[in-house]
């Protein structure tokens, strides 16, 4: 039977804080592909899958949380929402606020968000302010606005966001038939690793709802592996970083809001949070596009960079099931694809309007 995906709230309503009466704000998020990664599987000897979150309506995993946050904002009678963002949250908030009929203000670090994300926030009519500071400074201001002014905060410090994002874990289990052995993902503000862990835990045991107890769906929970950019790796340092820096602007965050829940995800699962360099991130970005057929933004490649690095160190077990969340679409920040491995710009070859020259340029001989 044909089934039209209805967005994460309606698909997982019995496991989310909503009722039949809730007015759901959705753009059809979730239901993203779990793609078997052929070459990463060959490399590691494990079955490696990519949860391709770039396939969400605004091109990143943020939409899973934003459908819940915007639904909560409408329920609370809010007229305006605010968020701080390295780009994807602002794109998502702007789109969902439009769907909800709410005003939206976004605070972004000046010069440190990609053109694609900036365009999205503007296109959806958000009021975008570029703050002379980094993401952490933006989040401080957004929190204070939410506390002292009539605006509803939709950053992941809002628990509705984590509720929505936990559906990523549900989908992985629903696709594989059980939880994977290892779940790998990039870590920035640390909401997503916290949300996946919450989702995996809830799916692995009985779950109490208003209408009774739901049985466990999975037999186990995975080990959580998080990876940060080396220049923005507060979990590796063990304390906040005041001057985070990385080319992966999505995860250029020094003072993660979900610190305690991310540490709990790491430790309760027997996992780890480690760092990868910008070069390792760009190599993984290239691996995904050139070997797997999946185009992501640089920050999204941090998990894959981590897996490749751990494999090189002999620390990836064979014969396991490994899922890596690739968090945002490559078209968000396409400039990185146009750089060669030695850092120079790719120059497309120009040819005249003539088949013989084109064939010669392609190395083809007439048959
Ligand atoms: C592509 O948009 O923080 O660890 O303001 O855009 O849950 O923060 C984005 C984060 C990974 C990190 N990959 O996730 C924002 C923002 C992409 C991202 C992360 C982000 P969290």
Coordinates of C-alpha atoms and ligand atoms in Angstrom, one line a residue:
X1 CA 0.0 0.0 0.0
X2 CA 1.2 3.5 -0.8
X3 CA 2.1 5.5 2.2
X4 CA 2.7 9.2 2.2
X5 CA 5.2 10.1 5.0
X6 CA 3.4 12.7 7.3
X7 CA 6.4 14.2 9.1
X8 CA 8.0 13.1 12.4
X9 CA 5.3 14.3 14.8
X10 CA 2.4 12.4 13.2
X11 CA 4.6 9.3 12.4
X12 CA 5.8 9.1 16.0
X13 CA 3.0 10.9 17.8
X14 CA 2.6 8.2 20.5
X15 CA 6.2 8.8 21.6
X16 CA 6.2 12.6 21.5
X17 CA 4.6 15.2 23.9
X18 CA 1.6 15.9 21.6
X19 CA -2.1 15.0 21.6
X20 CA -4.8 14.5 19.0
X21 CA -5.7 18.2 19.5
X22 CA -2.2 19.5 18.8
X23 CA -1.9 21.8 15.8
X24 CA 1.1 20.3 14.1
X25 CA 3.5 22.6 12.2
X26 CA 5.3 20.4 9.6
X27 CA 7.0 20.5 6.3
X28 CA 7.1 16.7 5.9
X29 CA 10.5 16.3 7.7
X30 CA 12.1 12.9 8.5
X31 CA 11.7 9.6 6.7
X32 CA 15.3 10.2 5.3
X33 CA 17.2 7.5 3.5
X34 CA 19.5 5.1 5.3
X35 CA 22.0 4.5 2.5
X36 CA 24.4 1.5 2.5
X37 CA 27.9 3.0 2.2
X38 CA 29.6 0.5 -0.1
X39 CA 33.2 1.8 0.1
X40 CA 33.2 2.5 3.9
X41 CA 31.8 -1.0 4.4
X42 CA 34.6 -2.5 2.2
X43 CA 37.2 -0.4 4.2
X44 CA 36.1 -1.5 7.6
X45 CA 34.7 -4.9 7.1
X46 CA 31.5 -3.8 8.9
X47 CA 28.2 -2.9 7.4
X48 CA 28.3 0.9 7.3
X49 CA 25.1 3.0 6.6
X50 CA 24.6 6.7 6.2
X51 CA 21.5 8.4 7.6
X52 CA 21.3 11.1 5.0
X53 CA 19.7 14.1 6.9
X54 CA 20.4 16.5 4.0
X55 CA 17.2 15.1 2.5
X56 CA 15.0 17.0 5.1
X57 CA 12.9 20.0 3.8
X58 CA 15.5 22.6 4.6
X59 CA 18.5 20.3 4.0
X60 CA 19.5 19.4 7.5
X61 CA 18.5 17.3 10.6
X62 CA 17.4 20.5 12.3
X63 CA 13.9 20.1 10.8
X64 CA 13.2 17.2 13.1
X65 CA 13.5 19.4 16.1
X66 CA 12.1 22.5 14.5
X67 CA 8.7 20.8 13.8
X68 CA 8.3 20.2 17.5
X69 CA 9.7 23.6 18.6
X70 CA 7.4 25.5 16.3
X71 CA 4.4 23.4 17.2
X72 CA 5.2 24.2 20.9
X73 CA 5.6 27.9 20.1
X74 CA 2.2 28.0 18.5
X75 CA 0.7 26.0 21.4
X76 CA 2.2 28.6 23.8
X77 CA 0.6 31.4 21.9
X78 CA 3.9 32.9 20.7
X79 CA 4.0 35.6 18.1
X80 CA 7.7 35.5 17.4
X81 CA 10.6 33.1 17.7
X82 CA 14.3 33.6 18.0
X83 CA 17.4 31.4 17.6
X84 CA 21.2 31.6 17.5
X85 CA 22.7 29.6 14.8
X86 CA 25.8 28.5 12.8
X87 CA 23.4 28.4 9.9
X88 CA 21.2 25.3 9.7
X89 CA 19.1 26.1 12.7
X90 CA 18.4 29.6 11.3
X91 CA 17.4 28.1 7.9
X92 CA 15.1 25.6 9.6
X93 CA 13.6 28.1 12.1
X94 CA 12.9 30.6 9.3
X95 CA 11.1 28.0 7.1
X96 CA 9.0 26.5 10.0
X97 CA 8.2 30.0 11.4
X98 CA 6.8 30.8 7.9
X99 CA 4.7 27.7 7.9
X100 CA 3.5 28.6 11.4
X101 CA 2.7 32.2 10.5
X102 CA 5.2 33.5 13.2
X103 CA 7.9 36.2 13.0
X104 CA 11.4 34.9 13.2
X105 CA 14.7 36.5 14.3
X106 CA 18.0 34.8 13.8
X107 CA 21.4 35.7 15.3
X108 CA 24.4 34.4 13.4
X109 CA 28.2 34.9 13.8
X110 CA 29.3 37.5 11.2
X111 CA 31.1 36.0 8.2
X112 CA 31.0 32.5 9.6
X113 CA 27.9 31.0 8.0
X114 CA 27.7 29.5 4.6
X115 CA 26.0 31.4 1.7
X116 CA 23.4 28.7 1.2
X117 CA 22.2 28.9 4.8
X118 CA 22.2 32.7 4.9
X119 CA 20.1 32.6 1.7
X120 CA 17.6 30.3 3.2
X121 CA 17.0 32.5 6.3
X122 CA 16.5 35.5 4.1
X123 CA 14.3 33.7 1.5
X124 CA 11.9 32.6 4.3
X125 CA 11.7 36.2 5.5
X126 CA 13.5 36.0 8.8
X127 CA 15.1 39.1 10.4
X128 CA 18.8 38.1 10.3
X129 CA 21.3 39.9 12.4
X130 CA 25.0 39.2 12.0
X131 CA 26.5 39.4 15.5
X132 CA 30.1 40.6 16.0
X133 CA 31.0 37.5 17.9
X134 CA 30.9 33.7 17.6
X135 CA 28.0 31.2 17.9
X136 CA 28.4 31.0 21.7
X137 CA 27.9 34.8 22.0
X138 CA 24.9 34.6 19.8
X139 CA 23.3 31.8 21.9
X140 CA 23.9 33.9 25.1
X141 CA 22.0 36.8 23.5
X142 CA 19.2 34.5 22.2
X143 CA 18.7 33.0 25.7
X144 CA 18.5 36.4 27.3
X145 CA 16.0 37.5 24.7
X146 CA 13.9 34.4 25.4
X147 CA 14.0 35.1 29.1
X148 CA 13.3 38.9 29.2
X149 CA 11.5 39.7 25.9
X150 CA 8.3 38.4 24.3
X151 CA 10.1 35.9 21.9
X152 CA 10.1 32.1 22.0
X153 CA 13.5 30.5 22.0
X154 CA 13.8 27.6 19.5
X155 CA 17.4 26.6 20.1
X156 CA 18.0 23.0 21.3
X157 CA 18.1 24.3 24.9
X158 CA 14.3 24.1 24.3
X159 CA 13.5 20.5 25.2
X160 CA 10.9 20.2 22.4
X161 CA 13.9 20.3 19.9
X162 CA 15.5 17.2 21.5
X163 CA 12.2 15.4 21.5
X164 CA 11.8 15.9 17.7
X165 CA 15.4 15.0 17.0
X166 CA 15.2 11.7 18.8
X167 CA 13.1 10.4 15.9
X168 CA 16.3 10.0 13.9
X169 CA 17.2 7.0 16.2
X170 CA 13.7 5.6 15.8
X171 CA 14.0 5.7 12.0
X172 CA 17.4 3.9 12.1
X173 CA 16.0 1.1 14.2
X174 CA 12.8 0.9 12.1
X175 CA 15.0 0.5 8.9
X176 CA 17.5 -2.0 10.3
X177 CA 15.2 -4.0 12.4
X178 CA 17.3 -3.3 15.5
X179 CA 19.8 -0.7 16.8
X180 CA 23.2 -0.7 15.2
X181 CA 26.3 -1.6 17.2
X182 CA 27.9 1.8 16.8
X183 CA 26.3 5.2 16.0
X184 CA 28.6 7.9 14.8
X185 CA 27.9 11.6 14.4
X186 CA 29.4 15.1 14.4
X187 CA 29.2 17.0 17.6
X188 CA 28.8 20.8 17.9
X189 CA 26.2 22.2 20.3
X190 CA 25.7 18.5 21.3
X191 CA 21.9 18.4 20.9
X192 CA 21.9 15.7 18.3
X193 CA 24.1 13.2 20.2
X194 CA 21.9 13.8 23.2
X195 CA 18.7 13.3 21.1
X196 CA 19.9 10.1 19.4
X197 CA 20.8 8.6 22.7
X198 CA 17.4 9.5 24.2
X199 CA 15.7 7.9 21.2
X200 CA 17.8 4.7 21.3
X201 CA 17.1 4.3 25.0
X202 CA 13.4 4.9 24.7
X203 CA 13.2 2.3 21.8
X204 CA 15.1 -0.3 23.8
X205 CA 12.7 -0.7 26.7
X206 CA 9.0 -0.4 27.6
X207 CA 7.8 3.2 27.0
X208 CA 5.0 4.8 29.1
X209 CA 2.4 6.9 27.2
X210 CA -0.9 8.4 28.2
X211 CA -2.6 5.5 26.4
X212 CA -0.6 2.7 27.9
X213 CA 2.8 1.1 27.7
X214 CA 4.5 0.5 24.4
X215 CA 6.8 -2.5 24.2
X216 CA 10.5 -2.3 23.3
X217 CA 11.3 -2.1 19.6
X218 CA 15.1 -2.8 19.8
X219 CA 17.0 -5.4 21.7
X220 CA 20.0 -3.1 22.4
X221 CA 21.4 0.4 22.3
X222 CA 24.5 1.4 20.3
X223 CA 27.8 2.7 21.4
X224 CA 27.8 6.4 20.6
X225 CA 30.9 7.9 18.8
X226 CA 30.9 11.7 18.5
X227 CA 33.5 13.7 16.5
X228 CA 34.3 17.4 16.9
X229 CA 36.5 19.6 14.7
X230 CA 40.0 19.8 16.3
X231 CA 39.8 23.6 16.6
X232 CA 36.4 23.4 18.2
X233 CA 36.6 20.4 20.5
X234 CA 35.5 21.4 24.0
X235 CA 34.6 17.8 24.9
X236 CA 38.1 16.6 24.1
X237 CA 39.6 19.5 26.1
X238 CA 37.2 18.8 28.9
X239 CA 36.1 22.5 29.2
X240 CA 34.6 25.2 27.0
X241 CA 36.8 26.8 24.3
X242 CA 36.7 30.6 24.0
X243 CA 38.0 30.9 20.4
X244 CA 36.7 27.9 18.4
X245 CA 37.9 27.7 14.8
X246 CA 37.4 25.3 11.9
X247 CA 36.4 25.5 8.2
X248 CA 33.4 23.4 9.2
X249 CA 31.4 26.4 10.3
X250 CA 28.3 24.3 11.2
X251 CA 30.2 22.9 14.2
X252 CA 32.3 26.0 15.1
X253 CA 31.0 25.9 18.7
X254 CA 33.1 26.3 21.9
X255 CA 30.5 26.1 24.7
X256 CA 28.0 23.4 23.9
X257 CA 24.5 23.9 25.5
X258 CA 23.8 20.2 25.9
X259 CA 27.1 19.4 27.7
X260 CA 25.8 17.1 30.4
X261 CA 23.5 15.1 28.2
X262 CA 26.2 14.6 25.6
X263 CA 28.7 13.4 28.3
X264 CA 25.9 11.0 29.6
X265 CA 25.4 9.7 26.0
X266 CA 29.1 9.1 25.6
X267 CA 29.6 7.4 29.0
X268 CA 26.3 5.4 29.4
X269 CA 26.8 4.0 25.9
X270 CA 30.5 3.1 26.5
X271 CA 31.4 5.5 23.7
X272 CA 33.7 8.4 23.0
X273 CA 33.9 12.0 21.7
X274 CA 37.1 12.7 19.8
X275 CA 38.5 15.3 17.4
X276 CA 39.3 15.3 13.7
X277 CA 41.4 17.9 11.8
X278 CA 40.0 20.1 9.1
X279 CA 42.1 18.2 6.6
X280 CA 40.5 14.9 7.8
X281 CA 37.1 16.5 7.5
X282 CA 37.7 17.6 3.9
X283 CA 39.1 14.2 3.0
X284 CA 35.9 12.5 4.4
X285 CA 33.8 15.1 2.5
X286 CA 35.6 14.1 -0.7
X287 CA 35.3 10.4 0.1
X288 CA 31.5 10.7 0.5
X289 CA 30.9 12.6 -2.7
X290 CA 33.5 10.7 -4.9
X291 CA 33.1 7.1 -3.5
X292 CA 29.6 6.8 -2.1
X293 CA 27.6 9.3 -4.2
X294 CA 26.5 11.3 -1.1
X295 CA 27.1 15.1 -1.1
X296 CA 27.3 16.6 2.4
X297 CA 28.5 19.9 3.9
X298 CA 32.0 19.8 5.6
X299 CA 30.7 19.7 9.2
X300 CA 28.5 16.7 8.3
X301 CA 31.6 14.8 7.2
X302 CA 33.2 14.9 10.7
X303 CA 31.6 11.6 11.7
X304 CA 32.9 9.8 8.6
X305 CA 36.3 11.5 9.2
X306 CA 36.2 10.0 12.6
X307 CA 35.4 6.5 11.4
X308 CA 38.2 6.6 8.8
X309 CA 40.6 7.8 11.5
X310 CA 39.6 5.1 14.0
X311 CA 39.9 2.5 11.3
X312 CA 43.4 3.7 10.5
X313 CA 44.2 3.3 14.2
X314 CA 42.8 -0.3 14.1
X315 CA 40.0 0.7 16.4
X316 CA 37.0 -0.1 14.2
X317 CA 35.6 -3.6 14.8
X318 CA 34.7 -5.8 11.7
X319 CA 31.5 -7.6 11.3
X320 CA 29.4 -5.0 13.1
X321 CA 26.6 -2.6 12.0
X322 CA 27.6 1.0 12.0
X323 CA 25.4 4.0 11.3
X324 CA 26.8 7.5 10.6
X325 CA 24.5 10.5 10.6
X326 CA 25.5 12.9 7.8
X327 CA 23.7 15.9 9.1
X328 CA 23.4 18.5 6.2
X329 CA 23.3 18.7 2.4
X330 CA 26.4 19.5 0.3
X331 CA 24.5 22.3 -1.5
X332 CA 24.5 24.3 1.7
X333 CA 28.2 25.1 1.3
X334 CA 29.2 23.9 -2.2
X335 CA 32.5 25.8 -2.5
X336 CA 34.5 23.0 -0.8
X337 CA 33.8 20.7 -3.7
X338 CA 35.5 23.1 -6.1
X339 CA 38.9 22.7 -4.4
X340 CA 41.4 20.1 -5.4
X341 CA 43.3 18.0 -2.8
X342 CA 46.2 20.4 -3.0
X343 CA 44.0 23.3 -2.2
X344 CA 43.8 25.0 -5.7
X345 CA 40.5 25.8 -7.4
X346 CA 38.9 23.4 -9.9
X347 CA 38.7 25.1 -13.3
X348 CA 36.0 23.6 -15.5
X349 CA 37.4 22.9 -19.1
X350 CA 35.9 25.2 -21.8
X351 CA 35.2 23.8 -25.2
X352 CA 33.8 25.1 -28.5
X353 CA 30.3 24.2 -29.6
X354 CA 31.6 21.3 -31.7
X355 CA 31.2 17.5 -31.2
X356 CA 34.6 16.5 -32.6
X357 CA 36.4 18.7 -30.1
X358 CA 34.2 17.6 -27.2
X359 CA 34.8 13.9 -28.1
X360 CA 38.6 14.6 -28.3
X361 CA 38.5 16.3 -25.0
X362 CA 36.7 13.3 -23.5
X363 CA 39.3 10.9 -25.0
X364 CA 36.7 9.3 -27.2
X365 CA 37.5 7.7 -30.6
X366 CA 34.7 7.5 -33.2
X367 CA 33.2 4.0 -33.5
Ligands
LIG1 C1 25.4 20.2 9.6 O1 22.6 25.4 13.1 O2 24.4 24.4 15.9 O3 25.8 18.8 18.0 O4 23.1 26.5 14.9 O5 24.5 22.3 11.2 O6 23.4 19.0 17.6 O7 24.8 21.0 17.5 C2 24.3 23.3 13.8 C3 24.9 22.2 14.2 C4 26.3 18.9 12.9 C5 26.1 19.7 15.2 N1 26.1 19.1 11.6 O8 25.0 19.3 15.8 C6 23.2 25.5 14.2 C7 24.0 24.4 14.7 C8 25.5 20.2 11.0 C9 25.1 21.2 11.8 C10 25.9 20.0 13.7 C11 25.3 21.1 13.2 P1 24.7 19.5 17.3

